[in-house]
Tab-separated table of C-alpha atoms in Angstrom:
chain	number	residue	atom	x	y	z
A	1	MET	CA	11.490	-12.604	20.039
A	2	ASN	CA	13.387	-13.386	16.846
A	3	GLN	CA	10.447	-14.375	14.696
A	4	THR	CA	10.843	-15.257	11.059
A	5	VAL	CA	8.988	-12.707	8.963
A	6	LYS	CA	6.818	-14.074	6.209
A	7	THR	CA	7.692	-12.959	2.693
A	8	VAL	CA	5.511	-12.836	-0.393
A	9	PRO	CA	6.213	-12.056	-4.062
A	10	HIS	CA	6.810	-8.356	-4.721
A	11	HIS	CA	3.465	-8.019	-6.527
A	12	ASP	CA	1.680	-9.290	-3.446
A	13	ALA	CA	3.569	-6.905	-1.160
A	14	LEU	CA	2.536	-3.954	-3.335
A	15	ILE	CA	-1.071	-5.133	-3.268
A	16	TYR	CA	-0.908	-5.626	0.517
A	17	ALA	CA	0.018	-1.951	0.907
A	18	MET	CA	-2.853	-0.814	-1.314
A	19	VAL	CA	-5.409	-3.074	0.350
A	20	THR	CA	-4.249	-2.058	3.822
A	21	ILE	CA	-4.442	1.679	3.128
A	22	SER	CA	-7.934	1.135	1.750
A	23	ALA	CA	-9.118	-1.020	4.664
A	24	VAL	CA	-7.379	0.683	7.582
A	25	ASP	CA	-10.255	3.133	8.102
A	26	ARG	CA	-12.760	0.228	8.034
A	27	SER	CA	-14.248	1.496	4.773
A	28	MET	CA	-13.009	0.321	1.383
A	29	THR	CA	-14.641	2.755	-1.049
A	30	ASP	CA	-15.518	1.941	-4.637
A	31	ARG	CA	-13.038	4.582	-5.805
A	32	GLU	CA	-10.237	2.982	-3.783
A	33	LEU	CA	-11.067	-0.480	-5.108
A	34	LYS	CA	-11.225	0.841	-8.674
A	35	THR	CA	-7.866	2.569	-8.193
A	36	ILE	CA	-6.287	-0.666	-6.965
A	37	GLY	CA	-7.702	-2.529	-9.973
A	38	ASP	CA	-6.546	0.168	-12.392
A	39	ILE	CA	-3.037	0.202	-10.912
A	40	VAL	CA	-2.720	-3.582	-11.168
A	41	GLN	CA	-4.037	-3.522	-14.733
A	42	THR	CA	-1.889	-0.680	-16.046
A	43	LEU	CA	1.417	-0.201	-14.218
A	44	PRO	CA	4.499	-1.891	-15.679
A	45	ILE	CA	5.451	-3.374	-12.277
A	46	PHE	CA	2.361	-5.621	-12.599
A	47	ALA	CA	2.931	-6.635	-16.240
A	48	ASP	CA	3.865	-10.185	-15.224
A	49	PHE	CA	1.271	-10.485	-12.436
A	50	ASP	CA	-1.597	-12.939	-12.902
A	51	HIS	CA	-4.551	-10.569	-12.548
A	52	GLU	CA	-6.786	-13.494	-11.624
A	53	LYS	CA	-4.893	-13.638	-8.297
A	54	LEU	CA	-5.809	-10.099	-7.204
A	55	VAL	CA	-8.813	-11.109	-5.076
A	56	ASP	CA	-6.926	-14.006	-3.453
A	57	THR	CA	-3.991	-11.701	-2.689
A	58	ALA	CA	-6.310	-9.084	-1.179
A	59	GLU	CA	-7.987	-11.759	0.940
A	60	ALA	CA	-4.596	-13.042	2.156
A	61	CYS	CA	-3.733	-9.499	3.198
A	62	GLY	CA	-7.050	-9.190	5.030
A	63	ALA	CA	-6.395	-12.443	6.874
A	64	LEU	CA	-2.949	-11.211	7.921
A	65	MET	CA	-4.444	-7.939	9.142
A	66	GLN	CA	-6.955	-9.859	11.280
A	67	GLY	CA	-4.181	-11.729	13.069
A	68	GLU	CA	-2.194	-10.734	16.118
A	69	ASP	CA	-0.463	-7.365	15.586
A	70	GLY	CA	-2.056	-7.332	12.127
A	71	LEU	CA	-0.901	-3.917	10.990
A	72	GLN	CA	2.686	-4.528	12.095
A	73	ALA	CA	2.593	-7.964	10.470
A	74	VAL	CA	1.538	-6.411	7.163
A	75	LEU	CA	4.246	-3.753	7.416
A	76	ASN	CA	6.834	-6.446	8.169
A	77	VAL	CA	5.754	-8.522	5.177
A	78	ILE	CA	5.870	-5.497	2.879
A	79	ALA	CA	9.330	-4.440	4.070
A	80	SER	CA	10.802	-7.935	3.979
A	81	SER	CA	9.308	-8.833	0.595
A	82	LEU	CA	10.302	-5.762	-1.412
A	83	PRO	CA	13.754	-4.817	-2.607
A	84	PRO	CA	14.703	-1.279	-1.490
A	85	LYS	CA	14.343	-0.032	-5.082
A	86	LEU	CA	10.564	-0.607	-4.752
A	87	TYR	CA	10.138	1.227	-1.421
A	88	GLU	CA	9.252	4.503	-3.129
A	89	THR	CA	6.909	2.633	-5.473
A	90	VAL	CA	4.972	0.984	-2.652
A	91	TYR	CA	4.629	4.311	-0.846
A	92	ALA	CA	3.433	6.026	-4.032
A	93	LEU	CA	0.826	3.313	-4.651
A	94	ALA	CA	-0.457	3.581	-1.077
A	95	VAL	CA	-0.699	7.373	-1.374
A	96	ASP	CA	-2.607	7.092	-4.660
A	97	VAL	CA	-5.137	4.697	-3.143
A	98	ALA	CA	-5.544	6.932	-0.080
A	99	ALA	CA	-6.152	9.942	-2.333
A	100	ALA	CA	-8.547	8.119	-4.668
A	101	ASP	CA	-11.706	9.053	-2.786
A	102	LEU	CA	-10.494	12.658	-2.387
A	103	HIS	CA	-10.514	12.410	1.405
A	104	VAL	CA	-7.740	10.929	3.520
A	105	GLU	CA	-8.815	9.657	6.938
A	106	GLN	CA	-6.660	9.845	10.077
A	107	GLU	CA	-6.179	6.069	10.030
A	108	GLU	CA	-4.859	6.285	6.477
A	109	LEU	CA	-2.443	9.059	7.439
A	110	ARG	CA	-1.229	6.934	10.337
A	111	PHE	CA	-0.643	3.925	8.081
A	112	LEU	CA	1.300	6.087	5.622
A	113	GLN	CA	3.431	7.348	8.512
A	114	LEU	CA	4.090	3.793	9.701
A	115	LEU	CA	4.929	2.676	6.158
A	116	ARG	CA	7.364	5.483	5.433
A	117	ASP	CA	9.010	5.025	8.843
A	118	ARG	CA	9.282	1.260	8.363
A	119	LEU	CA	10.871	1.777	4.934
A	120	ASN	CA	13.014	4.674	6.153
A	121	LEU	CA	12.012	6.929	3.243
A	122	GLU	CA	13.646	10.332	2.912
A	123	LYS	CA	11.554	13.410	3.697
A	124	LEU	CA	12.025	14.960	0.237
A	125	VAL	CA	10.956	11.724	-1.451
A	126	ILE	CA	7.851	11.571	0.738
A	127	ALA	CA	6.989	15.199	-0.028
A	128	ALA	CA	7.443	14.678	-3.777
A	129	ILE	CA	5.260	11.556	-3.831
A	130	GLU	CA	2.521	13.235	-1.799
A	131	ARG	CA	2.652	16.420	-3.874
A	132	GLY	CA	2.361	14.392	-7.078
A	133	ALA	CA	-0.684	12.564	-5.731
A	134	ARG	CA	-2.344	15.851	-4.771
A	135	ALA	CA	-1.762	17.135	-8.306
A	136	ARG	CA	-3.111	13.946	-9.932
A	137	HIS	CA	-6.239	13.849	-7.769
A	138	ALA	CA	-7.047	17.578	-7.765
A	139	VAL	CA	-10.527	18.702	-8.717
A	140	ALA	CA	-11.518	22.073	-10.089
């Protein structure tokens, strides 16, 4: 049962997390897709990413999700592809995409739980990231 886990460039792993959180409830909303695009266009972590590869990267993630144990496979790729210093970043990006449409589905909450458990994030870090997202996505 010692399978070699696939790795991808860190940009791809970050995108996999965003695509997965958007797709896990079987409904990728326009707001979620726009948020993913905006994040890739504006955050410094993506400064050296070829933006033309975004669709191909998203499709590769979708193909991985369709495979055997798809969700676990995606989580394994994310965890094995990112250095620990980007664990909080990937969680924050996933939370922002989940919050983009102002409604977080149960499937999205479950994926966030799996992600934070897989990355072994501290409870205070999780709370701070989630609180920040609530503040950024609040409406009057």
